[in-house]
Amino acid sequence: SYGCLFSDGIVSYTMPQGQADVNSLSDDTYDGKYHPESKMLTGGLGQLSDGITGSEDMSLVDGRQPWVGWSNESRTHVTIIFQFDYIRQMNRVTIHTNNVFSKHISLFKTAVITFSLTGERTSYSNAIISEQSRDELFEIARPILIQLNNHVAKFVRLDLYFDSKWLLISEITFDSQ
């Protein structure tokens, strides 16, 4: 699959599809299943694990929009669940995000990260909460690095809370062993 080259042990991720109606902010390389009734992507990899990071000018890379984006019109946060090839010690996650505040695109306000060995809905625990300060000085895309304190997991759940109308992510990588 397209996304496997840079997956860092990620087998798949599950998330709401990005907004296709505006600037084509959907994950158009996702190789899993799309469920139109819930607008969810499951069982695959795509743009968030392809090794391509976007810039603040939102230009295309190799003819593709590198950003996946969601608006806060129908939700308070975006949940992305990553499944890994085996149980790993999670050291750090890097979330490449955009911050063009003049266009109502901001870093996420809060990331809540939880861990599971089984992936069962009620099995996630050991929450790490990372608060991001609003940046209204520098309109630049950037990596946000969050230490994961060596939690052991096969599944990692990211809940990213909006700080503005739009949240745009182009890449998520994990340092794990």
XYZ file of N, CA and C in Angstrom:
531
model
N 0.826 -1.191 0.000
C 0.000 0.000 0.000
C 0.867 1.250 0.000
N 0.279 2.356 -0.388
C 0.977 3.624 -0.541
C 1.596 4.091 0.773
N 0.871 3.917 1.893
C 1.308 4.486 3.152
C 2.323 3.666 3.927
N 2.572 2.437 3.554
C 3.384 1.546 4.386
C 4.845 1.949 4.513
N 5.386 2.653 3.562
C 6.814 2.943 3.572
C 7.273 3.697 4.806
N 6.438 4.548 5.350
C 6.830 5.418 6.447
C 6.006 5.171 7.701
N 5.429 3.992 7.842
C 4.411 3.792 8.871
C 4.974 3.576 10.271
N 6.278 3.326 10.450
C 6.855 3.153 11.785
C 6.132 2.086 12.592
N 5.779 0.982 11.960
C 5.080 -0.089 12.658
C 3.584 0.074 12.688
N 3.064 1.152 12.122
C 1.619 1.362 12.095
C 1.014 0.422 11.051
N 0.053 -0.381 11.480
C -0.649 -1.289 10.579
C -1.818 -0.559 9.919
N -2.528 0.245 10.715
C -3.671 0.986 10.178
C -4.027 2.114 11.135
N -4.836 3.039 10.632
C -5.458 4.024 11.506
C -6.906 4.192 11.112
N -7.726 4.542 12.099
C -9.158 4.747 11.928
C -9.448 6.189 12.302
N -10.227 6.873 11.446
C -10.541 8.281 11.726
C -11.696 8.726 10.853
N -12.290 9.893 11.189
C -13.283 10.475 10.286
C -12.587 10.975 9.017
N -13.222 10.758 7.880
C -12.677 11.276 6.623
C -12.618 12.794 6.694
N -11.560 13.378 6.152
C -11.450 14.834 6.081
C -12.514 15.400 5.151
N -12.651 16.705 5.156
C -13.706 17.361 4.378
C -13.313 17.460 2.910
N -14.042 16.733 2.091
C -13.755 16.694 0.656
C -14.296 17.921 -0.064
N -15.294 18.585 0.520
C -15.965 19.689 -0.159
C -15.173 20.992 -0.145
N -14.179 21.114 0.736
C -13.413 22.351 0.854
C -11.937 22.047 0.620
N -11.346 22.635 -0.416
C -9.920 22.466 -0.707
C -9.477 21.005 -0.757
N -10.404 20.098 -0.983
C -10.095 18.667 -1.043
C -9.229 18.235 0.143
N -9.760 18.408 1.340
C -9.025 18.084 2.556
C -9.307 16.669 3.045
N -9.702 15.789 2.127
C -9.926 14.396 2.491
C -8.635 13.605 2.327
N -8.581 12.438 2.962
C -7.421 11.547 2.841
C -7.648 10.704 1.590
N -7.203 11.220 0.446
C -7.538 10.574 -0.831
C -6.607 9.422 -1.213
N -5.621 9.091 -0.364
C -4.780 7.928 -0.649
C -5.065 6.780 0.316
N -6.054 6.940 1.189
C -6.350 5.921 2.194
C -6.685 4.604 1.514
N -6.021 3.516 1.940
C -6.192 2.232 1.259
C -7.096 1.248 2.013
N -7.746 1.725 3.082
C -8.686 0.877 3.823
C -10.098 1.082 3.318
N -11.058 0.921 4.212
C -12.466 1.047 3.852
C -12.998 2.425 4.232
N -13.881 2.943 3.367
C -14.617 4.170 3.681
C -16.065 3.790 3.929
N -16.619 4.238 5.061
C -17.999 3.956 5.430
C -18.804 5.242 5.267
N -19.526 5.387 4.126
C -20.210 6.659 3.834
C -21.225 7.085 4.901
N -21.912 6.111 5.519
C -22.948 6.473 6.496
C -22.354 7.152 7.730
N -21.147 6.739 8.145
C -20.506 7.352 9.311
C -19.356 8.285 8.917
N -19.015 8.296 7.626
C -17.895 9.084 7.100
C -16.580 8.716 7.790
N -16.426 7.416 8.117
C -15.231 6.930 8.807
C -14.349 6.137 7.854
N -13.039 6.249 8.082
C -12.040 5.438 7.390
C -11.554 4.386 8.378
N -11.503 3.110 7.956
C -11.063 2.043 8.854
C -10.163 1.055 8.117
N -9.223 0.488 8.858
C -8.440 -0.640 8.368
C -7.386 -0.340 7.324
N -6.878 0.872 7.254
C -5.884 1.182 6.229
C -4.923 2.277 6.638
N -4.115 2.671 5.663
C -3.148 3.760 5.818
C -3.345 4.748 4.680
N -2.869 5.982 4.885
C -3.009 6.993 3.842
C -2.087 8.161 4.089
N -2.605 9.358 3.860
C -1.784 10.560 3.878
C -1.121 10.858 5.219
N -1.724 10.445 6.329
C -1.135 10.770 7.628
C 0.092 9.919 7.933
N 0.382 8.924 7.080
C 1.542 8.055 7.324
C 2.379 7.856 6.067
N 2.353 8.833 5.157
C 3.069 8.662 3.881
C 4.423 9.369 3.819
N 4.814 10.041 4.898
C 6.114 10.711 4.924
C 6.122 12.088 4.291
N 4.970 12.584 3.856
C 4.901 13.890 3.179
C 4.262 14.911 4.118
N 5.010 15.984 4.407
C 4.460 17.045 5.252
C 4.091 18.247 4.389
N 3.033 18.924 4.786
C 2.556 20.076 4.035
C 3.141 21.375 4.546
N 3.012 22.413 3.734
C 3.481 23.740 4.126
C 2.275 24.656 4.340
N 2.542 25.814 4.954
C 1.459 26.730 5.293
C 0.744 27.285 4.070
N 1.400 27.290 2.908
C 0.725 27.855 1.733
C -0.250 26.865 1.104
N -0.328 25.663 1.652
C -1.279 24.637 1.224
C -1.115 24.264 -0.238
N 0.112 24.368 -0.758
C 0.350 23.992 -2.148
C 0.351 22.473 -2.289
N 0.073 22.035 -3.498
C 0.040 20.606 -3.786
C 1.459 20.045 -3.808
N 1.598 18.790 -3.388
C 2.862 18.063 -3.467
C 2.618 16.874 -4.390
N 3.352 16.816 -5.509
C 3.147 15.762 -6.514
C 1.676 15.682 -6.937
N 1.051 16.858 -7.096
C -0.330 16.906 -7.562
C -1.377 16.590 -6.507
N -0.955 16.416 -5.265
C -1.885 16.069 -4.184
C -1.852 17.122 -3.084
N -3.006 17.308 -2.444
C -3.095 18.147 -1.253
C -2.574 17.305 -0.082
N -1.459 17.699 0.572
C -0.906 16.869 1.648
C -1.674 16.968 2.971
N -2.595 17.909 3.071
C -3.325 18.127 4.320
C -4.628 17.348 4.362
N -4.925 16.782 5.518
C -6.248 16.243 5.810
C -6.847 17.201 6.820
N -8.086 17.657 6.578
C -8.646 18.696 7.430
C -10.080 18.452 7.828
N -10.409 18.975 8.999
C -11.753 18.868 9.550
C -12.157 20.228 10.090
N -13.457 20.509 10.069
C -13.956 21.748 10.675
C -14.706 21.396 11.957
N -14.842 22.407 12.815
C -15.514 22.188 14.089
C -17.025 22.368 13.994
N -17.560 22.423 12.779
C -19.000 22.649 12.616
C -19.829 21.478 13.136
N -19.289 20.256 13.056
C -20.083 19.099 13.472
C -19.427 18.302 14.600
N -18.321 18.795 15.150
C -17.622 18.038 16.201
C -16.760 18.966 17.035
N -16.410 18.512 18.244
C -15.531 19.276 19.133
C -14.086 18.831 19.001
N -13.887 17.588 18.492
C -12.543 17.037 18.372
C -12.526 15.967 17.293
N -11.332 15.582 16.905
C -11.119 14.515 15.932
C -10.413 13.379 16.659
N -10.936 12.166 16.507
C -10.319 10.988 17.113
C -9.664 10.152 16.024
N -8.389 9.818 16.232
C -7.650 8.947 15.315
C -7.075 7.815 16.155
N -7.361 6.578 15.760
C -6.858 5.415 16.483
C -5.852 4.690 15.600
N -4.649 4.521 16.125
C -3.572 3.842 15.407
C -3.416 2.429 15.944
N -3.285 1.474 15.024
C -2.976 0.102 15.401
C -1.565 -0.206 14.916
N -0.766 -0.809 15.790
C 0.621 -1.144 15.468
C 0.758 -2.645 15.215
N 1.873 -3.019 14.596
C 2.104 -4.411 14.230
C 2.246 -5.325 15.440
N 2.762 -4.819 16.532
C 2.866 -5.588 17.764
C 2.930 -4.613 18.933
N 2.889 -5.121 20.152
C 2.946 -4.271 21.339
C 4.300 -3.572 21.371
N 4.261 -2.258 21.551
C 5.464 -1.437 21.501
C 5.536 -0.519 22.717
N 6.752 -0.068 22.997
C 6.963 0.989 23.977
C 6.906 2.306 23.221
N 5.953 3.149 23.568
C 5.726 4.405 22.855
C 6.523 5.533 23.514
N 7.447 6.121 22.753
C 8.306 7.164 23.294
C 7.793 8.569 22.979
N 7.352 8.782 21.721
C 6.962 10.135 21.306
C 6.056 10.042 20.089
N 5.148 11.002 19.970
C 4.364 11.172 18.752
C 4.657 12.572 18.216
N 4.771 12.670 16.887
C 4.960 13.952 16.219
C 3.766 14.169 15.296
N 3.077 15.291 15.489
C 1.885 15.624 14.705
C 2.205 16.877 13.906
N 2.296 16.727 12.569
C 2.600 17.875 11.715
C 1.283 18.592 11.412
N 1.166 19.822 11.904
C -0.106 20.540 11.829
C 0.092 21.939 11.235
N -0.981 22.510 10.757
C -0.915 23.821 10.119
C -1.442 24.895 11.060
N -1.013 26.139 10.841
C -1.416 27.262 11.691
C -1.489 28.532 10.855
N -2.521 28.634 10.035
C -2.749 29.861 9.258
C -3.978 30.523 9.886
N -3.740 31.183 11.024
C -4.844 31.708 11.828
C -5.677 32.737 11.081
N -5.093 33.429 10.094
C -5.871 34.406 9.323
C -6.958 33.716 8.491
N -6.830 32.406 8.287
C -7.850 31.616 7.572
C -8.573 30.656 8.515
N -8.518 30.945 9.821
C -9.189 30.148 10.857
C -8.673 28.712 10.927
N -7.389 28.532 10.619
C -6.712 27.240 10.747
C -5.726 27.382 11.903
N -5.890 26.558 12.937
C -5.015 26.663 14.105
C -4.514 25.292 14.527
N -3.453 25.327 15.338
C -2.988 24.120 15.993
C -4.143 23.568 16.830
N -4.099 22.297 17.142
C -5.100 21.767 18.067
C -4.876 22.404 19.436
N -5.955 22.584 20.181
C -5.870 23.190 21.514
C -5.341 22.185 22.529
N -5.858 20.958 22.454
C -5.498 19.916 23.405
C -5.403 18.595 22.665
N -4.408 17.807 23.014
C -4.331 16.423 22.551
C -4.456 15.530 23.774
N -5.391 14.584 23.712
C -5.519 13.574 24.759
C -5.120 12.253 24.117
N -4.083 11.619 24.673
C -3.529 10.407 24.081
C -3.690 9.282 25.088
N -4.340 8.191 24.652
C -4.533 7.035 25.519
C -4.030 5.783 24.817
N -3.829 4.732 25.597
C -3.124 3.541 25.135
C -3.922 2.283 25.464
N -3.804 1.272 24.591
C -4.498 0.005 24.813
C -3.672 -1.144 24.261
N -3.767 -2.284 24.921
C -3.133 -3.500 24.414
C -4.054 -4.240 23.455
N -5.387 -4.093 23.638
C -6.359 -4.889 22.880
C -7.151 -4.091 21.852
N -7.248 -2.791 22.018
C -8.037 -1.974 21.107
C -9.520 -1.947 21.425
N -9.937 -2.656 22.470
C -11.351 -2.616 22.862
C -11.695 -1.217 23.348
N -12.891 -0.797 23.034
C -13.333 0.573 23.298
C -13.091 1.031 24.741
N -13.313 0.140 25.695
C -13.205 0.521 27.111
C -11.821 0.251 27.695
N -10.876 -0.186 26.868
C -9.575 -0.594 27.397
C -8.509 0.498 27.345
N -8.826 1.678 26.846
C -7.821 2.746 26.729
C -7.602 3.411 28.086
N -6.331 3.645 28.435
C -6.020 4.234 29.737
C -4.712 5.013 29.661
N -4.239 5.467 30.831
C -2.971 6.190 30.963
C -2.933 7.461 30.116
N -3.936 8.290 30.252
C -4.052 9.479 29.409
C -2.886 10.439 29.592
N -2.357 10.882 28.463
C -1.410 11.988 28.422
C -2.157 13.161 27.802
N -2.146 14.290 28.497
C -2.855 15.473 28.016
C -1.820 16.535 27.680
N -1.845 16.983 26.431
C -0.904 17.996 25.969
C -1.678 19.229 25.517
N -1.463 20.329 26.221
C -2.107 21.605 25.877
C -1.180 22.393 24.961
N -1.732 22.980 23.909
C -0.950 23.815 22.990
C -1.399 25.263 23.148
N -0.440 26.155 23.192
C -0.767 27.584 23.265
C -1.145 28.076 21.880
N -2.147 28.923 21.840
C -2.538 29.523 20.564
C -1.408 30.414 20.061
N -1.093 30.261 18.774
C -0.037 31.068 18.160
C -0.680 31.960 17.112
N -0.758 33.256 17.418
C -1.281 34.219 16.455
C -0.183 35.160 15.987
N 1.060 34.676 16.006
C 2.201 35.440 15.493
C 2.771 34.838 14.222
N 2.931 33.514 14.213
C 3.630 32.851 13.111
C 2.699 31.917 12.357
N 2.395 32.288 11.118
C 1.538 31.456 10.280
C 2.398 30.420 9.557
N 2.836 29.423 10.312
C 3.685 28.389 9.726
C 3.191 27.003 10.146
N 3.331 26.070 9.224
C 3.086 24.672 9.546
C 4.239 24.194 10.405
N 3.963 23.255 11.304
C 5.019 22.823 12.220
C 4.728 21.459 12.819
N 5.804 20.779 13.231
C 5.616 19.533 13.974
C 5.385 19.839 15.456
N 4.429 19.160 16.049
C 4.196 19.226 17.491
C 4.663 17.885 18.054
N 5.654 17.917 18.944
C 6.218 16.704 19.533
C 5.655 16.524 20.931
N 5.139 15.314 21.203
C 4.556 15.014 22.506
C 5.215 13.749 23.047
N 5.800 13.863 24.218
C 6.427 12.702 24.864
C 5.339 11.750 25.367
N 5.531 10.462 25.132
C 4.531 9.454 25.509
C 4.961 8.617 26.711
N 6.043 8.994 27.358
C 6.448 8.423 28.649
C 6.594 6.906 28.635
N 6.995 6.362 27.498
C 7.285 4.930 27.372
C 6.101 4.023 27.698
N 4.877 4.511 27.464
C 3.708 3.653 27.661
C 3.767 2.490 26.684
N 3.285 1.340 27.121
C 3.285 0.142 26.297
C 1.887 -0.032 25.705
N 1.819 -0.226 24.361
C 0.512 -0.336 23.707
C 0.651 -0.973 22.333
N -0.455 -1.512 21.857
C -0.578 -1.931 20.458
C -1.516 -0.962 19.724
N -2.334 -0.249 20.497
C -3.268 0.738 19.960
C -3.055 2.061 20.684
N -3.036 3.157 19.916
C -2.906 4.490 20.496
C -4.049 5.337 19.951
N -4.755 5.986 20.871
C -5.881 6.845 20.492
C -5.484 8.299 20.712
N -5.632 9.107 19.649
C -5.399 10.556 19.720
C -6.745 11.258 19.637
N -7.055 12.087 20.612
C -8.218 12.971 20.537
C -7.669 14.382 20.435
N -7.859 15.005 19.287
C -7.339 16.350 19.024
C -8.498 17.348 19.056
N -8.447 18.300 19.991
C -9.527 19.266 20.201
C -9.238 20.562 19.452
N -10.272 21.095 18.821
C -10.148 22.305 18.006
C -9.838 23.529 18.856
N -9.049 24.456 18.261
C -8.829 25.777 18.850
C -9.331 26.869 17.905
N -9.822 26.465 16.736
C -10.325 27.392 15.740
C -11.308 26.615 14.866
N -11.715 27.196 13.752
C -12.677 26.503 12.883
C -12.075 25.268 12.224
N -10.802 25.342 11.827
C -10.181 24.261 11.067
C -8.995 23.647 11.793
N -8.851 22.324 11.616
C -7.686 21.571 12.073
C -7.154 20.824 10.862
N -5.887 21.081 10.510
C -5.253 20.438 9.353
C -4.008 19.688 9.816
N -3.957 18.399 9.463
C -2.834 17.533 9.811
C -2.303 16.932 8.521
N -0.957 16.878 8.369
C -0.412 16.243 7.163
C 0.373 14.986 7.467
N 0.811 14.785 8.710
C 1.630 13.607 9.006
C 1.599 13.366 10.513
N 1.539 12.075 10.895
C 1.664 11.692 12.301
C 2.641 10.540 12.365
N 3.708 10.706 13.136
C 4.690 9.634 13.282
C 4.918 9.327 14.751
N 5.290 8.093 15.013
C 5.564 7.641 16.369
C 7.003 7.181 16.459
N 7.657 7.512 17.567
C 8.934 6.919 17.906
C 8.598 5.833 18.917
N 8.850 4.586 18.556
C 8.508 3.477 19.429
C 9.525 2.365 19.254
N 9.505 1.412 20.183
C 10.404 0.274 20.065
C 9.751 -0.963 20.662
